[in-house]
């Protein structure tokens, strides 16, 4: 183990505590008060909810990413004796808090990169829900984890499933990884229907309740493309051996095919608290307080190959991974800009892959072996995506 515990309870820092994954992590922790202590909380801008969480869980440190909200947070936390920090430095302080045994990284998007990287450098056990950090800087993060000895445990249900399927298995005996996807709200929609879809339709995910950015990523299947890149770095498997299957029931969370033809799968209900409990209890397994999967009443399990013509983000993500270097960082940045524009009704759904494609066509990848190179590629791709969207994306 990599943890040096200072009490009988596991001490946890949560980055992105007011988001979907962060709130579910706190819900889980509240159900195991004898096992966990919250020592640091970090959030982006929802200062009122962060103050409520701080009052309930009494961390040693509460951090807010937007510096202008630091005073409001301090006003709420100072009477409770809770230290307050703000800005990127504050999020890094939460990520590297000296008392934290495990860090839940649940900040959405590129904003999570630096705090997550610093948590790895500080040799924390990382429960990783911020897939964008690994997409942008997979080589750098895994290299730092090797150097520091930090353990990275995935929280995404698909990668948690793969982690569980691979326990005790030799990598050389793995033939392929199979990531499952519900197919999102447009699994059966035509290209014309997708072109006319407004954000409300795209946010209507059939099985998972998630934040807006990841919900749009699920609607375009970019989420699955990012997960292919994430799986490559987490498990050391080449992109050509990572496949995607649509599975509308969302009960099989992913599978591993072994060299002898055996297929190992992990199943469970669609509830992020399951993967969170796995990541926070690993290598142990605890009795779960949540509903269990009733196989006898489960509907027939279906699996289909994705329609890559309707969901081009899948191939764009694979192409970026194969291009290597800073290409995945450019892909991620262009996607974040385009998704944000779509949510503001400043773009149509098909504009998201078209913007990404144009940015990648112009991007000349360089080695992604430093935070500076990655952030430079990220910034340049964001600027270019904004220019493309401002001029109007050609069909």
Tab-separated table of N, CA and C in Angstrom, residues 58-163:
chain	number	residue	atom	x	y	z
A	58	UNK	N	-16.897	19.290	8.286
A	58	UNK	CA	-15.838	19.923	9.068
A	58	UNK	C	-14.425	19.524	8.599
A	59	UNK	N	-14.090	19.799	7.322
A	59	UNK	CA	-12.721	19.526	6.862
A	59	UNK	C	-11.740	20.505	7.509
A	60	UNK	N	-10.443	20.185	7.401
A	60	UNK	CA	-9.433	21.137	7.884
A	60	UNK	C	-9.297	22.316	6.921
A	61	UNK	N	-9.571	22.047	5.614
A	61	UNK	CA	-9.380	23.076	4.576
A	61	UNK	C	-10.545	23.043	3.597
A	62	UNK	N	-11.037	24.227	3.222
A	62	UNK	CA	-12.026	24.360	2.146
A	62	UNK	C	-11.450	25.324	1.114
A	63	UNK	N	-11.486	24.922	-0.155
A	63	UNK	CA	-10.886	25.746	-1.214
A	63	UNK	C	-11.905	26.000	-2.316
A	64	UNK	N	-11.898	27.217	-2.830
A	64	UNK	CA	-12.779	27.592	-3.929
A	64	UNK	C	-11.897	28.071	-5.087
A	65	UNK	N	-12.203	27.585	-6.289
A	65	UNK	CA	-11.311	27.865	-7.431
A	65	UNK	C	-11.360	29.329	-7.843
A	66	UNK	N	-12.533	29.946	-7.749
A	66	UNK	CA	-12.641	31.352	-8.165
A	66	UNK	C	-12.203	32.259	-7.020
A	67	UNK	N	-11.094	32.971	-7.202
A	67	UNK	CA	-10.532	33.771	-6.104
A	67	UNK	C	-11.510	34.794	-5.534
A	68	UNK	N	-12.378	35.361	-6.386
A	68	UNK	CA	-13.296	36.406	-5.908
A	68	UNK	C	-14.340	35.876	-4.921
A	69	UNK	N	-14.454	34.539	-4.812
A	69	UNK	CA	-15.422	33.953	-3.884
A	69	UNK	C	-14.780	33.544	-2.559
A	70	UNK	N	-13.475	33.798	-2.449
A	70	UNK	CA	-12.767	33.395	-1.236
A	70	UNK	C	-13.287	34.100	0.014
A	71	UNK	N	-13.630	35.360	-0.116
A	71	UNK	CA	-14.105	36.117	1.051
A	71	UNK	C	-15.422	35.552	1.560
A	72	UNK	N	-16.336	35.235	0.638
A	72	UNK	CA	-17.632	34.674	1.041
A	72	UNK	C	-17.451	33.322	1.725
A	73	UNK	N	-16.531	32.510	1.202
A	73	UNK	CA	-16.286	31.201	1.818
A	73	UNK	C	-15.662	31.372	3.196
A	74	UNK	N	-14.743	32.316	3.303
A	74	UNK	CA	-14.087	32.547	4.591
A	74	UNK	C	-15.097	33.007	5.643
A	75	UNK	N	-16.038	33.828	5.210
A	75	UNK	CA	-17.068	34.318	6.143
A	75	UNK	C	-17.880	33.153	6.715
A	76	UNK	N	-18.130	32.135	5.872
A	76	UNK	CA	-18.910	30.980	6.330
A	76	UNK	C	-18.069	30.006	7.149
A	77	UNK	N	-16.783	29.898	6.818
A	77	UNK	CA	-15.947	28.853	7.425
A	77	UNK	C	-15.156	29.316	8.642
A	78	UNK	N	-14.810	30.597	8.685
A	78	UNK	CA	-13.970	31.077	9.795
A	78	UNK	C	-14.589	30.783	11.166
A	79	UNK	N	-15.907	31.022	11.354
A	79	UNK	CA	-16.482	30.711	12.681
A	79	UNK	C	-16.387	29.240	13.057
A	80	UNK	N	-16.188	28.363	12.057
A	80	UNK	CA	-16.097	26.925	12.322
A	80	UNK	C	-14.650	26.472	12.502
A	81	UNK	N	-13.722	27.406	12.371
A	81	UNK	CA	-12.311	27.051	12.509
A	81	UNK	C	-11.752	26.330	11.308
A	82	UNK	N	-12.405	26.492	10.150
A	82	UNK	CA	-11.942	25.817	8.927
A	82	UNK	C	-11.099	26.786	8.114
A	83	UNK	N	-9.917	26.351	7.756
A	83	UNK	CA	-9.031	27.178	6.934
A	83	UNK	C	-9.594	27.285	5.523
A	84	UNK	N	-9.403	28.435	4.891
A	84	UNK	CA	-9.934	28.672	3.544
A	84	UNK	C	-8.791	29.041	2.610
A	85	UNK	N	-8.878	28.527	1.392
A	85	UNK	CA	-7.912	28.886	0.342
A	85	UNK	C	-8.694	29.091	-0.944
A	86	UNK	N	-8.072	29.780	-1.911
A	86	UNK	CA	-8.799	30.059	-3.155
A	86	UNK	C	-7.841	30.037	-4.346
A	87	UNK	N	-8.464	30.029	-5.537
A	87	UNK	CA	-7.687	30.023	-6.766
A	87	UNK	C	-7.057	28.651	-7.029
A	88	UNK	N	-6.241	28.600	-8.087
A	88	UNK	CA	-5.593	27.331	-8.424
A	88	UNK	C	-4.680	26.854	-7.303
A	89	UNK	N	-4.018	27.811	-6.657
A	89	UNK	CA	-3.146	27.442	-5.538
A	89	UNK	C	-3.945	26.778	-4.422
A	90	UNK	N	-5.157	27.294	-4.182
A	90	UNK	CA	-6.008	26.716	-3.147
A	90	UNK	C	-6.414	25.294	-3.491
A	91	UNK	N	-6.726	25.040	-4.782
A	91	UNK	CA	-7.105	23.688	-5.191
A	91	UNK	C	-5.919	22.733	-5.064
A	92	UNK	N	-4.718	23.247	-5.365
A	92	UNK	CA	-3.526	22.404	-5.206
A	92	UNK	C	-3.292	22.095	-3.727
A	93	UNK	N	-3.543	23.076	-2.869
A	93	UNK	CA	-3.385	22.823	-1.426
A	93	UNK	C	-4.354	21.740	-0.947
A	94	UNK	N	-5.575	21.773	-1.471
A	94	UNK	CA	-6.540	20.725	-1.105
A	94	UNK	C	-6.076	19.365	-1.621
A	95	UNK	N	-5.537	19.358	-2.853
A	95	UNK	CA	-5.103	18.097	-3.474
A	95	UNK	C	-3.903	17.487	-2.770
A	96	UNK	N	-3.106	18.316	-2.138
A	96	UNK	CA	-1.859	17.824	-1.523
A	96	UNK	C	-1.897	17.955	0.001
A	97	UNK	N	-3.085	18.076	0.556
A	97	UNK	CA	-3.170	18.272	2.006
A	97	UNK	C	-2.382	17.172	2.733
A	98	UNK	N	-1.502	17.544	3.648
A	98	UNK	CA	-0.612	16.537	4.261
A	98	UNK	C	-1.344	15.433	5.007
A	99	UNK	N	-2.572	15.678	5.437
A	99	UNK	CA	-3.292	14.636	6.174
A	99	UNK	C	-4.086	13.713	5.262
A	100	UNK	N	-4.211	14.049	3.989
A	100	UNK	CA	-5.064	13.264	3.092
A	100	UNK	C	-4.390	11.953	2.699
A	101	UNK	N	-5.092	10.838	2.922
A	101	UNK	CA	-4.620	9.538	2.441
A	101	UNK	C	-5.059	9.322	0.991
A	102	UNK	N	-6.307	9.682	0.709
A	102	UNK	CA	-6.847	9.497	-0.644
A	102	UNK	C	-7.447	10.813	-1.144
A	103	UNK	N	-7.295	11.039	-2.425
A	103	UNK	CA	-7.820	12.249	-3.054
A	103	UNK	C	-8.802	11.834	-4.145
A	104	UNK	N	-10.042	12.303	-4.028
A	104	UNK	CA	-11.025	12.094	-5.087
A	104	UNK	C	-10.900	13.275	-6.045
A	105	UNK	N	-10.469	12.999	-7.278
A	105	UNK	CA	-10.312	14.063	-8.269
A	105	UNK	C	-11.537	14.065	-9.164
A	106	UNK	N	-12.459	14.994	-8.902
A	106	UNK	CA	-13.736	15.024	-9.624
A	106	UNK	C	-14.002	16.382	-10.248
A	107	UNK	N	-12.959	17.185	-10.447
A	107	UNK	CA	-13.120	18.447	-11.159
A	107	UNK	C	-13.368	18.124	-12.629
A	108	UNK	N	-14.325	18.804	-13.235
A	108	UNK	CA	-14.634	18.538	-14.640
A	108	UNK	C	-13.688	19.334	-15.538
A	109	UNK	N	-13.154	18.665	-16.566
A	109	UNK	CA	-12.393	19.357	-17.591
A	109	UNK	C	-10.944	19.610	-17.243
A	110	UNK	N	-10.321	20.475	-18.076
A	110	UNK	CA	-8.890	20.741	-17.967
A	110	UNK	C	-8.514	21.406	-16.648
A	111	UNK	N	-9.471	22.051	-15.984
A	111	UNK	CA	-9.173	22.715	-14.712
A	111	UNK	C	-8.653	21.737	-13.669
A	112	UNK	N	-8.932	20.452	-13.856
A	112	UNK	CA	-8.494	19.471	-12.871
A	112	UNK	C	-7.073	18.987	-13.064
A	113	UNK	N	-6.439	19.382	-14.171
A	113	UNK	CA	-5.131	18.806	-14.491
A	113	UNK	C	-4.079	19.096	-13.424
A	114	UNK	N	-3.850	20.374	-13.125
A	114	UNK	CA	-2.749	20.702	-12.217
A	114	UNK	C	-2.951	20.135	-10.814
A	115	UNK	N	-4.148	20.329	-10.180
A	115	UNK	CA	-4.319	19.732	-8.850
A	115	UNK	C	-4.157	18.218	-8.853
A	116	UNK	N	-4.656	17.559	-9.910
A	116	UNK	CA	-4.542	16.106	-9.977
A	116	UNK	C	-3.083	15.685	-10.106
A	117	UNK	N	-2.348	16.392	-10.943
A	117	UNK	CA	-0.932	16.086	-11.120
A	117	UNK	C	-0.159	16.294	-9.822
A	118	UNK	N	-0.486	17.354	-9.101
A	118	UNK	CA	0.217	17.617	-7.841
A	118	UNK	C	-0.130	16.570	-6.786
A	119	UNK	N	-1.366	16.060	-6.813
A	119	UNK	CA	-1.732	14.983	-5.876
A	119	UNK	C	-0.893	13.737	-6.149
A	120	UNK	N	-0.675	13.451	-7.432
A	120	UNK	CA	0.166	12.300	-7.794
A	120	UNK	C	1.592	12.534	-7.331
A	121	UNK	N	2.106	13.734	-7.583
A	121	UNK	CA	3.485	14.027	-7.158
A	121	UNK	C	3.632	13.943	-5.638
A	122	UNK	N	2.539	14.237	-4.914
A	122	UNK	CA	2.578	14.163	-3.444
A	122	UNK	C	2.325	12.743	-2.946
A	123	UNK	N	2.259	11.789	-3.882
A	123	UNK	CA	2.145	10.357	-3.560
A	123	UNK	C	0.826	10.018	-2.874
A	124	UNK	N	-0.223	10.715	-3.240
A	124	UNK	CA	-1.538	10.374	-2.709
A	124	UNK	C	-2.116	9.188	-3.479
A	125	UNK	N	-2.977	8.419	-2.839
A	125	UNK	CA	-3.778	7.448	-3.580
A	125	UNK	C	-4.918	8.215	-4.219
A	126	UNK	N	-5.019	8.103	-5.544
A	126	UNK	CA	-5.924	8.970	-6.302
A	126	UNK	C	-7.135	8.182	-6.780
A	127	UNK	N	-8.333	8.625	-6.397
A	127	UNK	CA	-9.571	8.102	-6.973
A	127	UNK	C	-9.940	9.052	-8.104
A	128	UNK	N	-9.660	8.637	-9.329
A	128	UNK	CA	-9.683	9.558	-10.468
A	128	UNK	C	-11.018	9.530	-11.206
A	129	UNK	N	-11.734	10.658	-11.145
A	129	UNK	CA	-12.961	10.802	-11.921
A	129	UNK	C	-12.801	11.869	-13.000
A	130	UNK	N	-11.679	12.580	-12.986
A	130	UNK	CA	-11.416	13.638	-13.964
A	130	UNK	C	-10.664	13.038	-15.150
A	131	UNK	N	-11.431	12.473	-16.111
A	131	UNK	CA	-10.773	11.777	-17.217
A	131	UNK	C	-9.997	12.729	-18.102
A	132	UNK	N	-10.411	14.010	-18.152
A	132	UNK	CA	-9.731	14.957	-19.035
A	132	UNK	C	-8.258	15.129	-18.669
A	133	UNK	N	-7.934	15.060	-17.381
A	133	UNK	CA	-6.533	15.198	-16.971
A	133	UNK	C	-5.691	14.084	-17.585
A	134	UNK	N	-6.226	12.871	-17.560
A	134	UNK	CA	-5.484	11.742	-18.120
A	134	UNK	C	-5.450	11.806	-19.644
A	135	UNK	N	-6.508	12.339	-20.254
A	135	UNK	CA	-6.518	12.505	-21.707
A	135	UNK	C	-5.442	13.513	-22.120
A	136	UNK	N	-5.378	14.636	-21.418
A	136	UNK	CA	-4.430	15.689	-21.768
A	136	UNK	C	-2.989	15.281	-21.492
A	137	UNK	N	-2.782	14.631	-20.374
A	137	UNK	CA	-1.413	14.452	-19.868
A	137	UNK	C	-1.174	13.030	-19.387
A	138	UNK	N	-1.672	12.050	-20.137
A	138	UNK	CA	-1.547	10.663	-19.700
A	138	UNK	C	-0.113	10.229	-19.489
A	139	UNK	N	0.755	10.546	-20.450
A	139	UNK	CA	2.157	10.134	-20.347
A	139	UNK	C	2.823	10.775	-19.127
A	140	UNK	N	2.562	12.066	-18.943
A	140	UNK	CA	3.161	12.791	-17.820
A	140	UNK	C	2.633	12.256	-16.486
A	141	UNK	N	1.317	12.048	-16.396
A	141	UNK	CA	0.721	11.592	-15.136
A	141	UNK	C	1.189	10.194	-14.762
A	142	UNK	N	1.221	9.292	-15.728
A	142	UNK	CA	1.636	7.926	-15.412
A	142	UNK	C	3.126	7.878	-15.069
A	143	UNK	N	3.919	8.744	-15.734
A	143	UNK	CA	5.342	8.820	-15.401
A	143	UNK	C	5.550	9.334	-13.984
A	144	UNK	N	4.777	10.357	-13.605
A	144	UNK	CA	4.890	10.892	-12.240
A	144	UNK	C	4.419	9.861	-11.220
A	145	UNK	N	3.395	9.089	-11.568
A	145	UNK	CA	2.907	8.051	-10.648
A	145	UNK	C	3.979	6.976	-10.449
A	146	UNK	N	4.683	6.629	-11.525
A	146	UNK	CA	5.771	5.649	-11.403
A	146	UNK	C	6.871	6.177	-10.491
A	147	UNK	N	7.170	7.476	-10.644
A	147	UNK	CA	8.254	8.064	-9.846
A	147	UNK	C	7.867	8.199	-8.364
A	148	UNK	N	6.637	8.653	-8.109
A	148	UNK	CA	6.242	8.929	-6.725
A	148	UNK	C	5.720	7.694	-5.998
A	149	UNK	N	5.250	6.712	-6.770
A	149	UNK	CA	4.625	5.542	-6.146
A	149	UNK	C	3.158	5.745	-5.859
A	150	UNK	N	2.574	6.823	-6.393
A	150	UNK	CA	1.146	7.077	-6.183
A	150	UNK	C	0.322	6.000	-6.892
A	151	UNK	N	-0.777	5.621	-6.271
A	151	UNK	CA	-1.682	4.637	-6.857
A	151	UNK	C	-2.870	5.377	-7.471
A	152	UNK	N	-3.199	5.056	-8.733
A	152	UNK	CA	-4.330	5.689	-9.406
A	152	UNK	C	-5.444	4.659	-9.563
A	153	UNK	N	-6.586	4.942	-8.964
A	153	UNK	CA	-7.748	4.052	-9.046
A	153	UNK	C	-8.853	4.759	-9.807
A	154	UNK	N	-9.353	4.162	-10.885
A	154	UNK	CA	-10.371	4.850	-11.681
A	154	UNK	C	-11.731	4.859	-10.992
A	155	UNK	N	-12.464	5.951	-11.199
A	155	UNK	CA	-13.819	6.070	-10.667
A	155	UNK	C	-14.863	5.942	-11.779
A	156	UNK	N	-14.515	6.285	-13.003
A	156	UNK	CA	-15.438	6.045	-14.110
A	156	UNK	C	-15.925	4.604	-14.027
A	157	UNK	N	-17.218	4.388	-14.207
A	157	UNK	CA	-17.752	3.038	-14.026
A	157	UNK	C	-17.093	2.053	-14.988
A	158	UNK	N	-16.791	2.515	-16.215
A	158	UNK	CA	-16.194	1.614	-17.210
A	158	UNK	C	-14.787	1.199	-16.804
A	159	UNK	N	-14.006	2.148	-16.337
A	159	UNK	CA	-12.626	1.827	-15.978
A	159	UNK	C	-12.545	1.127	-14.633
A	160	UNK	N	-13.480	1.428	-13.744
A	160	UNK	CA	-13.566	0.664	-12.505
A	160	UNK	C	-13.866	-0.792	-12.840
A	161	UNK	N	-14.757	-1.005	-13.820
A	161	UNK	CA	-15.083	-2.374	-14.245
A	161	UNK	C	-13.850	-3.065	-14.808
A	162	UNK	N	-13.108	-2.366	-15.659
A	162	UNK	CA	-11.888	-2.964	-16.227
A	162	UNK	C	-10.877	-3.278	-15.129
A	163	UNK	N	-10.723	-2.360	-14.186
A	163	UNK	CA	-9.791	-2.576	-13.071
A	163	UNK	C	-10.178	-3.839	-12.308
